Amino acid sequence: MAYRAPPTELTKHVSRLLKGKLLKKPPTWFAAVQAVPPGPSVIRAQNTEVNIAGQTNAEKQFGQANRLPAHSINRHKQKNLKTRAPKPRPIVYPEDRLRRQFYKDHPFELQRPKLLVETTDGINRTNFSQLLLDGMHPAQVDGETVIKYQLHLMVSQNMTERQAYAKATSEFYEIRAQEEEEKRLAQSKIDSVFNALAAKKQTERTLQREEKAIAEALKSMTQ
């Protein structure tokens, strides 16, 4: 199989062939490639130092856990002649770690029904300064809302992960208790209405029996 030089080394490879008289004349493209050399490979040239200038403190903190230390990379280069296959860098979001912890402690939140149909009444929430905003129903607060609220506390109020988690979950429990209380009140109202209807029907049946008994008595008296 013929040697395939990388694009950046192509002109040097052709120059060596010309000096060794393996090529009689340079190719047509040789002058153009020398004037405008190709850039490095975007796929294989991976920058070990990632630009994190636009990241928040929480994103930097969570990103450090998934980054290989420099000494391990150098040790691999010294001990192994074969280079690693190029792999894309992992995409890490700060919410991933918070999400794993929350649903580990609250697995039943995953069983709550979700509305997947988008309508004009849908809420595209971007404000997480409070867990329950004005005008929101307690049922609209779910696990993802708690995770976003916890991240907001860590970024804007400089809370630690544990402090933000404790504050977010405590408010979440209060909202869930409020939702359950509203459900109990609604159920008690429904039960009272149905009981009243059932009692009314029973009264009507009793009156019908009395009227039937009176009619039969009058009929027997006339006979």
Coordinates of N, CA and C in Angstrom, one line a residue:
M1 N 0.8 -1.2 0.0 CA 0.0 0.0 0.0 C 0.9 1.2 0.0
A2 N 0.6 2.2 -0.8 CA 1.4 3.4 -1.0 C 1.3 4.3 0.3
Y3 N 2.4 5.0 0.5 CA 2.4 5.9 1.7 C 1.5 7.1 1.4
R4 N 0.7 7.4 2.4 CA -0.2 8.5 2.3 C 0.2 9.5 3.3
A5 N 0.8 10.6 2.9 CA 1.3 11.6 3.8 C 0.1 12.5 4.2
P6 N 0.2 13.0 5.4 CA -0.9 13.9 5.8 C -0.8 15.2 5.0
P7 N -1.9 15.9 4.9 CA -2.0 17.1 4.1 C -0.9 18.2 4.4
T8 N -0.5 18.3 5.7 CA 0.5 19.3 6.1 C 1.9 18.9 5.7
E9 N 2.1 17.6 5.5 CA 3.5 17.1 5.1 C 3.6 16.7 3.6
L10 N 2.5 17.1 2.9 CA 2.5 16.6 1.5 C 3.6 17.3 0.6
T11 N 3.8 18.6 0.8 CA 4.8 19.3 0.1 C 6.2 18.8 0.4
K12 N 6.5 18.5 1.7 CA 7.8 18.0 2.1 C 8.0 16.6 1.5
H13 N 7.0 15.8 1.5 CA 7.1 14.5 0.9 C 7.4 14.5 -0.6
V14 N 6.7 15.4 -1.3 CA 7.0 15.6 -2.8 C 8.4 16.2 -3.0
S15 N 8.9 17.1 -2.1 CA 10.2 17.6 -2.3 C 11.3 16.5 -2.1
R16 N 11.1 15.6 -1.1 CA 12.0 14.5 -1.0 C 12.0 13.6 -2.2
L17 N 10.9 13.4 -2.8 CA 10.8 12.5 -4.0 C 11.5 13.2 -5.2
L18 N 11.4 14.5 -5.3 CA 12.1 15.3 -6.3 C 13.6 15.2 -6.1
K19 N 14.1 15.4 -4.9 CA 15.5 15.3 -4.6 C 16.1 14.0 -4.8
G20 N 15.3 12.9 -4.5 CA 15.8 11.6 -4.8 C 15.6 11.1 -6.2
K21 N 15.1 12.1 -7.1 CA 14.9 11.8 -8.5 C 13.9 10.7 -8.7
L22 N 13.0 10.5 -7.8 CA 11.9 9.5 -8.0 C 10.7 10.2 -8.8
L23 N 10.7 11.5 -8.8 CA 9.8 12.2 -9.7 C 10.6 13.1 -10.6
K24 N 10.2 13.1 -11.9 CA 11.0 13.9 -12.9 C 10.6 15.4 -12.8
K25 N 9.4 15.7 -12.6 CA 9.0 17.1 -12.5 C 7.9 17.2 -11.4
P26 N 7.8 18.4 -10.8 CA 6.8 18.5 -9.7 C 5.4 18.5 -10.3
P27 N 4.4 18.0 -9.5 CA 3.0 18.0 -10.0 C 2.5 19.5 -10.2
T28 N 1.4 19.5 -10.9 CA 0.9 20.8 -11.3 C 0.4 21.6 -10.1
W29 N 0.0 20.9 -9.0 CA -0.5 21.6 -7.9 C 0.6 22.0 -6.9
F30 N 1.8 21.6 -7.1 CA 2.9 21.7 -6.1 C 3.1 23.2 -5.7
A31 N 3.2 24.1 -6.7 CA 3.4 25.5 -6.4 C 2.2 26.1 -5.6
A32 N 1.0 25.7 -6.0 CA -0.1 26.3 -5.3 C -0.2 25.9 -3.8
V33 N 0.1 24.6 -3.6 CA 0.1 24.1 -2.2 C 1.2 24.7 -1.4
Q34 N 2.4 24.9 -2.0 CA 3.4 25.6 -1.3 C 3.1 27.0 -0.9
A35 N 2.4 27.7 -1.8 CA 2.0 29.1 -1.5 C 0.9 29.1 -0.5
V36 N -0.1 28.2 -0.5 CA -1.2 28.2 0.4 C -1.2 26.8 1.0
P37 N -0.5 26.6 2.1 CA -0.5 25.2 2.7 C -1.8 24.9 3.4
P38 N -2.2 23.6 3.4 CA -3.4 23.2 4.1 C -3.3 23.4 5.6
G39 N -4.4 23.5 6.2 CA -4.4 23.7 7.7 C -4.4 22.3 8.4
P40 N -4.2 22.2 9.7 CA -4.2 21.0 10.4 C -5.5 20.3 10.4
S41 N -5.6 19.0 10.6 CA -6.8 18.3 10.6 C -7.7 18.7 11.8
V42 N -8.9 19.0 11.5 CA -9.8 19.4 12.6 C -10.2 18.2 13.5
I43 N -10.2 17.0 12.9 CA -10.7 15.8 13.6 C -9.6 15.3 14.5
R44 N -8.4 15.2 14.0 CA -7.3 14.5 14.8 C -6.6 15.5 15.7
A45 N -6.5 16.8 15.4 CA -5.8 17.7 16.2 C -6.7 18.2 17.3
Q46 N -6.5 17.6 18.5 CA -7.3 17.9 19.6 C -6.5 18.8 20.6
N47 N -7.1 19.9 20.9 CA -6.4 20.8 21.9 C -6.6 20.3 23.3
T48 N -5.5 20.1 24.0 CA -5.7 19.6 25.4 C -6.2 20.7 26.3
E49 N -5.9 21.9 26.0 CA -6.4 23.0 26.8 C -7.7 23.5 26.2
V50 N -8.8 23.2 26.8 CA -10.1 23.7 26.4 C -10.4 25.1 26.8
N51 N -11.0 25.9 25.9 CA -11.3 27.3 26.2 C -12.5 27.3 27.1
I52 N -12.4 27.7 28.3 CA -13.5 27.7 29.3 C -13.8 29.1 29.7
A53 N -13.4 30.1 28.9 CA -13.6 31.5 29.3 C -15.1 31.8 29.5
G54 N -16.0 31.2 28.7 CA -17.4 31.6 28.8 C -18.1 30.7 29.8
Q55 N -17.5 29.8 30.5 CA -18.2 29.0 31.4 C -18.4 29.6 32.8
T56 N -19.4 29.2 33.5 CA -19.6 29.7 34.8 C -18.8 28.8 35.8
N57 N -18.8 29.2 37.1 CA -18.0 28.5 38.0 C -18.5 27.1 38.2
A58 N -19.8 26.9 38.2 CA -20.4 25.6 38.3 C -20.0 24.7 37.2
E59 N -20.1 25.2 35.9 CA -19.7 24.4 34.8 C -18.2 24.0 34.8
K60 N -17.3 25.0 35.3 CA -15.9 24.6 35.4 C -15.7 23.5 36.4
Q61 N -16.5 23.6 37.5 CA -16.3 22.6 38.6 C -16.7 21.2 38.1
F62 N -17.9 21.1 37.4 CA -18.3 19.8 37.0 C -17.5 19.3 35.8
G63 N -16.9 20.2 35.0 CA -16.1 19.8 33.9 C -14.7 19.3 34.3
Q64 N -14.2 19.7 35.5 CA -12.9 19.2 35.9 C -12.9 17.7 36.2
A65 N -14.1 17.1 36.6 CA -14.2 15.7 37.0 C -14.0 14.8 35.8
N66 N -14.3 15.3 34.6 CA -14.3 14.5 33.4 C -13.1 14.8 32.5
R67 N -12.1 15.5 33.0 CA -10.9 15.8 32.2 C -9.7 15.0 32.7
L68 N -9.0 14.5 31.7 CA -7.8 13.7 32.1 C -6.7 14.6 32.5
P69 N -6.0 14.3 33.6 CA -4.8 15.1 34.0 C -3.7 15.1 33.0
A70 N -2.9 16.1 33.0 CA -1.8 16.2 32.0 C -0.8 15.1 32.2
H71 N -0.5 14.7 33.5 CA 0.6 13.8 33.7 C 0.2 12.4 33.2
S72 N -1.1 12.1 33.2 CA -1.5 10.8 32.7 C -1.4 10.7 31.1
I73 N -1.7 11.9 30.5 CA -1.5 11.9 29.0 C 0.0 11.7 28.6
N74 N 0.9 12.4 29.3 CA 2.3 12.3 29.1 C 2.8 10.9 29.3
R75 N 2.3 10.3 30.4 CA 2.8 8.9 30.7 C 2.3 8.0 29.7
H76 N 1.1 8.2 29.1 CA 0.7 7.3 28.0 C 1.5 7.5 26.8
K77 N 1.9 8.7 26.5 CA 2.8 8.9 25.3 C 4.2 8.2 25.5
Q78 N 4.7 8.2 26.7 CA 6.0 7.6 26.9 C 6.0 6.1 26.9
K79 N 4.9 5.5 27.4 CA 4.8 4.0 27.5 C 4.2 3.4 26.2
N80 N 3.5 4.1 25.5 CA 2.8 3.5 24.3 C 3.2 4.2 23.0
L81 N 3.7 3.4 22.1 CA 4.0 4.0 20.8 C 2.8 4.3 20.0
K82 N 1.8 3.4 20.1 CA 0.5 3.6 19.4 C -0.3 4.7 20.0
T83 N -0.7 5.6 19.2 CA -1.5 6.7 19.7 C -2.9 6.3 19.9
R84 N -3.6 7.0 20.7 CA -5.1 6.7 20.9 C -5.9 7.1 19.7
A85 N -6.9 6.4 19.5 CA -7.8 6.8 18.4 C -8.5 8.1 18.8
P86 N -8.7 9.0 17.8 CA -9.4 10.2 18.2 C -10.8 10.0 18.6
K87 N -11.2 10.6 19.7 CA -12.6 10.5 20.2 C -13.1 11.9 20.5
P88 N -14.3 12.1 20.3 CA -14.9 13.5 20.6 C -14.9 13.7 22.1
R89 N -14.8 14.9 22.5 CA -14.8 15.2 23.9 C -16.2 15.0 24.5
P90 N -16.3 14.5 25.7 CA -17.6 14.3 26.3 C -18.3 15.7 26.5
I91 N -19.6 15.7 26.2 CA -20.4 16.9 26.5 C -21.0 16.8 27.9
V92 N -20.6 17.7 28.7 CA -21.0 17.6 30.1 C -21.8 18.9 30.5
Y93 N -22.9 18.7 31.1 CA -23.7 19.8 31.5 C -23.8 19.8 33.1
P94 N -23.8 20.9 33.7 CA -23.9 20.9 35.2 C -25.1 20.2 35.7
E95 N -26.2 20.3 35.0 CA -27.4 19.7 35.4 C -27.4 18.2 35.5
D96 N -26.5 17.5 34.8 CA -26.4 16.1 34.7 C -26.1 15.5 36.1
R97 N -25.2 16.0 36.8 CA -24.8 15.5 38.1 C -25.9 15.8 39.1
L98 N -26.5 17.0 39.1 CA -27.6 17.3 39.9 C -28.8 16.4 39.7
R99 N -29.1 16.1 38.4 CA -30.2 15.3 38.0 C -30.1 13.9 38.6
R100 N -28.9 13.3 38.5 CA -28.6 12.0 39.0 C -28.9 11.9 40.5
Q101 N -28.4 12.9 41.2 CA -28.6 12.9 42.7 C -30.1 13.1 43.0
F102 N -30.8 13.9 42.3 CA -32.2 14.2 42.7 C -33.0 13.0 42.5
Y103 N -32.9 12.4 41.3 CA -33.8 11.2 41.0 C -33.3 10.0 41.7
K104 N -32.1 9.9 42.2 CA -31.7 8.8 43.1 C -32.4 8.9 44.4
D105 N -32.6 10.1 44.9 CA -33.3 10.3 46.2 C -34.8 10.4 46.0
H106 N -35.3 10.7 44.8 CA -36.8 10.8 44.6 C -37.1 10.0 43.3
P107 N -37.0 8.7 43.4 CA -37.3 7.9 42.1 C -38.7 8.0 41.7
F108 N -39.7 8.2 42.6 CA -41.1 8.2 42.2 C -41.5 9.5 41.4
E109 N -40.6 10.5 41.4 CA -40.9 11.7 40.6 C -40.8 11.3 39.1
L110 N -40.1 10.2 38.7 CA -40.1 9.8 37.3 C -41.4 9.2 36.9
Q111 N -42.3 8.8 37.8 CA -43.5 8.2 37.4 C -44.7 9.2 37.3
R112 N -44.4 10.5 37.5 CA -45.4 11.5 37.4 C -45.7 11.7 35.9
P113 N -46.9 11.9 35.5 CA -47.2 12.0 34.0 C -46.7 13.3 33.5
K114 N -46.3 13.3 32.2 CA -45.8 14.5 31.6 C -46.7 14.8 30.3
L115 N -46.9 16.0 30.1 CA -47.7 16.5 28.9 C -46.7 16.7 27.8
L116 N -46.7 15.9 26.8 CA -45.8 16.0 25.7 C -46.3 16.8 24.5
V117 N -47.6 17.2 24.5 CA -48.2 17.9 23.4 C -48.0 19.4 23.7
E118 N -47.4 20.1 22.7 CA -47.1 21.5 22.9 C -48.3 22.3 22.3
T119 N -48.8 23.2 23.2 CA -49.9 24.1 22.8 C -49.5 25.5 23.0
T120 N -50.4 26.4 22.7 CA -50.2 27.8 22.9 C -50.2 28.2 24.4
D121 N -50.7 27.3 25.2 CA -50.8 27.6 26.7 C -49.5 27.0 27.4
G122 N -48.6 26.5 26.6 CA -47.3 25.9 27.2 C -46.5 27.0 27.8
I123 N -45.7 26.7 28.9 CA -44.9 27.6 29.6 C -43.4 27.3 29.2
N124 N -42.8 28.3 28.6 CA -41.3 28.2 28.3 C -40.6 29.0 29.4
R125 N -40.4 28.3 30.5 CA -39.9 29.0 31.7 C -38.4 29.2 31.6
T126 N -38.0 30.5 31.9 CA -36.5 30.8 31.9 C -36.1 31.4 33.2
N127 N -37.1 31.8 34.0 CA -36.8 32.5 35.3 C -36.9 31.4 36.4
F128 N -35.8 31.2 37.0 CA -35.7 30.2 38.1 C -35.2 30.8 39.4
S129 N -35.5 32.1 39.6 CA -35.1 32.8 40.8 C -36.0 32.3 42.0
Q130 N -37.2 31.7 41.7 CA -38.0 31.1 42.7 C -38.5 29.8 42.2
L131 N -38.7 28.9 43.1 CA -39.2 27.5 42.7 C -40.6 27.6 42.2
L132 N -41.5 28.3 42.8 CA -42.9 28.5 42.4 C -43.1 30.0 42.2
L133 N -43.3 30.3 40.9 CA -43.5 31.7 40.5 C -44.9 32.1 40.7
D134 N -45.2 33.4 40.7 CA -46.6 33.9 40.9 C -47.4 33.4 39.7
G135 N -48.6 33.0 40.0 CA -49.5 32.5 38.9 C -49.3 31.1 38.5
M136 N -48.3 30.4 39.1 CA -48.1 29.0 38.7 C -48.9 28.1 39.7
H137 N -49.3 26.9 39.2 CA -50.0 25.9 40.0 C -48.9 25.0 40.6
P138 N -49.1 24.5 41.8 CA -48.1 23.6 42.4 C -47.8 22.4 41.6
A139 N -48.8 21.9 40.8 CA -48.5 20.7 40.0 C -47.5 21.0 38.8
Q140 N -47.3 22.3 38.5 CA -46.3 22.6 37.4 C -44.9 22.5 37.9
V141 N -44.6 22.3 39.2 CA -43.3 22.2 39.7 C -42.9 20.7 39.7
D142 N -41.9 20.3 38.9 CA -41.5 18.9 38.8 C -40.0 18.8 39.2
G143 N -39.4 17.6 38.9 CA -38.0 17.4 39.3 C -37.1 18.3 38.5
E144 N -37.4 18.5 37.2 CA -36.5 19.4 36.4 C -36.5 20.8 36.9
T145 N -37.7 21.3 37.4 CA -37.7 22.6 37.9 C -36.8 22.7 39.2
V146 N -36.8 21.7 40.0 CA -36.0 21.7 41.2 C -34.5 21.7 40.8
I147 N -34.1 21.0 39.8 CA -32.7 20.9 39.3 C -32.3 22.3 38.8
K148 N -33.1 22.9 38.0 CA -32.8 24.3 37.5 C -32.7 25.3 38.6
Y149 N -33.6 25.2 39.6 CA -33.6 26.1 40.7 C -32.3 25.9 41.6
Q150 N -31.9 24.6 41.8 CA -30.7 24.3 42.5 C -29.4 24.9 41.8
L151 N -29.4 24.8 40.5 CA -28.3 25.4 39.7 C -28.3 26.9 39.8
H152 N -29.5 27.5 39.8 CA -29.5 28.9 40.0 C -29.0 29.4 41.3
L153 N -29.3 28.6 42.4 CA -28.7 29.0 43.7 C -27.2 28.9 43.7
M154 N -26.7 27.9 43.0 CA -25.2 27.7 43.0 C -24.5 28.7 42.3
V155 N -25.1 29.2 41.2 CA -24.5 30.2 40.3 C -24.7 31.6 40.8
S156 N -25.9 32.0 41.1 CA -26.2 33.4 41.5 C -25.9 33.7 42.9
Q157 N -26.2 32.7 43.8 CA -26.0 33.0 45.3 C -24.7 32.3 45.8
N158 N -23.9 31.7 45.0 CA -22.7 31.1 45.4 C -22.8 30.1 46.5
M159 N -23.9 29.3 46.5 CA -24.1 28.2 47.4 C -23.4 27.0 47.0
T160 N -23.0 26.2 48.0 CA -22.4 24.9 47.6 C -23.5 23.9 47.1
E161 N -23.1 22.8 46.5 CA -24.1 21.9 46.0 C -25.0 21.4 47.0
R162 N -24.4 21.1 48.2 CA -25.2 20.5 49.3 C -26.2 21.6 49.9
Q163 N -25.8 22.8 50.0 CA -26.6 23.8 50.5 C -27.8 24.1 49.6
A164 N -27.5 24.2 48.3 CA -28.5 24.5 47.3 C -29.5 23.3 47.2
Y165 N -29.0 22.1 47.3 CA -29.9 20.9 47.3 C -30.8 20.9 48.5
A166 N -30.3 21.2 49.7 CA -31.2 21.3 50.8 C -32.2 22.3 50.7
K167 N -31.9 23.5 50.3 CA -32.9 24.6 50.1 C -33.9 24.3 49.1
A168 N -33.5 23.8 47.9 CA -34.4 23.5 46.8 C -35.3 22.3 47.2
T169 N -34.8 21.3 47.8 CA -35.7 20.2 48.2 C -36.7 20.5 49.3
S170 N -36.3 21.4 50.3 CA -37.2 21.7 51.3 C -38.3 22.6 50.8
E171 N -38.1 23.5 49.9 CA -39.2 24.2 49.2 C -40.0 23.3 48.4
F172 N -39.4 22.3 47.7 CA -40.1 21.4 46.9 C -41.1 20.5 47.8
Y173 N -40.7 20.1 48.9 CA -41.6 19.4 49.8 C -42.8 20.2 50.3
E174 N -42.5 21.5 50.5 CA -43.7 22.4 50.9 C -44.7 22.5 49.8
I175 N -44.2 22.6 48.6 CA -45.1 22.8 47.4 C -45.8 21.5 47.2
R176 N -45.2 20.3 47.4 CA -45.9 19.0 47.2 C -46.9 18.9 48.3
A177 N -46.7 19.3 49.5 CA -47.7 19.2 50.6 C -48.8 20.1 50.3
Q178 N -48.6 21.3 49.7 CA -49.7 22.2 49.3 C -50.5 21.6 48.2
E179 N -49.9 21.0 47.3 CA -50.6 20.3 46.2 C -51.5 19.2 46.7
E180 N -50.9 18.4 47.6 CA -51.7 17.3 48.2 C -52.9 17.8 49.0
E181 N -52.7 18.9 49.7 CA -53.8 19.5 50.5 C -54.9 20.0 49.6
E182 N -54.5 20.6 48.5 CA -55.6 21.0 47.5 C -56.3 19.9 46.9
K183 N -55.6 18.8 46.6 CA -56.3 17.6 46.1 C -57.2 17.0 47.1
R184 N -56.9 17.0 48.4 CA -57.8 16.5 49.4 C -59.0 17.3 49.6
L185 N -58.8 18.6 49.5 CA -60.0 19.5 49.6 C -60.9 19.3 48.4
A186 N -60.4 19.2 47.2 CA -61.2 19.0 46.0 C -61.9 17.7 46.1
Q187 N -61.2 16.7 46.6 CA -61.9 15.4 46.7 C -63.0 15.4 47.7
S188 N -62.8 16.1 48.8 CA -63.8 16.2 49.9 C -65.1 16.9 49.3
K189 N -64.9 18.0 48.5 CA -66.0 18.7 47.9 C -66.8 17.8 47.0
I190 N -66.0 17.0 46.2 CA -66.7 16.1 45.2 C -67.5 15.0 46.0
D191 N -66.9 14.5 47.0 CA -67.6 13.5 47.8 C -68.8 14.0 48.5
S192 N -68.8 15.3 49.0 CA -70.0 15.8 49.6 C -71.1 16.0 48.6
V193 N -70.7 16.5 47.3 CA -71.7 16.7 46.3 C -72.4 15.3 45.9
F194 N -71.6 14.3 45.7 CA -72.1 13.0 45.3 C -72.9 12.4 46.5
N195 N -72.5 12.6 47.7 CA -73.3 12.1 48.8 C -74.7 12.8 48.9
A196 N -74.7 14.1 48.6 CA -75.9 14.8 48.6 C -76.9 14.3 47.5
L197 N -76.3 14.1 46.3 CA -77.1 13.5 45.2 C -77.6 12.2 45.6
A198 N -76.8 11.3 46.2 CA -77.2 10.0 46.5 C -78.3 10.0 47.6
A199 N -78.2 10.9 48.6 CA -79.2 11.1 49.6 C -80.5 11.6 49.0
K200 N -80.4 12.5 48.0 CA -81.7 13.0 47.4 C -82.4 11.9 46.6
K201 N -81.6 11.0 45.9 CA -82.2 9.9 45.2 C -82.9 8.9 46.1
Q202 N -82.2 8.7 47.3 CA -82.8 7.8 48.2 C -84.1 8.3 48.8
T203 N -84.2 9.7 49.0 CA -85.4 10.3 49.5 C -86.5 10.2 48.4
E204 N -86.2 10.4 47.2 CA -87.2 10.3 46.1 C -87.7 8.9 46.0
R205 N -86.9 7.9 46.2 CA -87.3 6.5 46.1 C -88.3 6.2 47.3
T206 N -87.9 6.7 48.5 CA -88.8 6.5 49.6 C -90.2 7.2 49.4
L207 N -90.2 8.4 48.9 CA -91.5 9.0 48.6 C -92.3 8.3 47.5
Q208 N -91.6 7.7 46.5 CA -92.3 6.9 45.5 C -93.0 5.7 46.1
R209 N -92.3 5.1 47.1 CA -92.8 3.9 47.7 C -94.1 4.3 48.6
E210 N -93.9 5.4 49.3 CA -95.1 5.8 50.1 C -96.3 6.1 49.2
E211 N -96.1 6.8 48.1 CA -97.2 7.2 47.2 C -97.8 5.9 46.6
K212 N -97.0 4.9 46.3 CA -97.5 3.7 45.7 C -98.3 2.9 46.8
A213 N -97.8 2.9 48.0 CA -98.6 2.3 49.1 C -99.9 2.9 49.3
I214 N -99.9 4.3 49.3 CA -101.2 5.0 49.5 C -102.1 4.7 48.4
A215 N -101.6 4.7 47.1 CA -102.5 4.4 46.0 C -103.1 3.0 46.1
E216 N -102.3 2.1 46.5 CA -102.8 0.7 46.6 C -103.9 0.6 47.7
A217 N -103.6 1.4 48.8 CA -104.6 1.4 49.9 C -105.9 2.0 49.5
L218 N -105.9 3.1 48.7 CA -107.1 3.7 48.3 C -107.8 2.8 47.3
K219 N -107.1 2.1 46.5 CA -107.7 1.2 45.5 C -108.4 0.1 46.2
S220 N -107.8 -0.4 47.2 CA -108.5 -1.6 48.0 C -109.7 -1.1 48.7
M221 N -109.7 0.2 49.2 CA -110.8 0.7 49.9 C -112.0 0.9 49.0
T222 N -111.8 1.4 47.8 CA -112.9 1.6 46.8 C -113.5 0.3 46.4
Q223 N -112.7 -0.8 46.3 CA -113.3 -2.0 45.9 C -114.1 -2.6 47.1

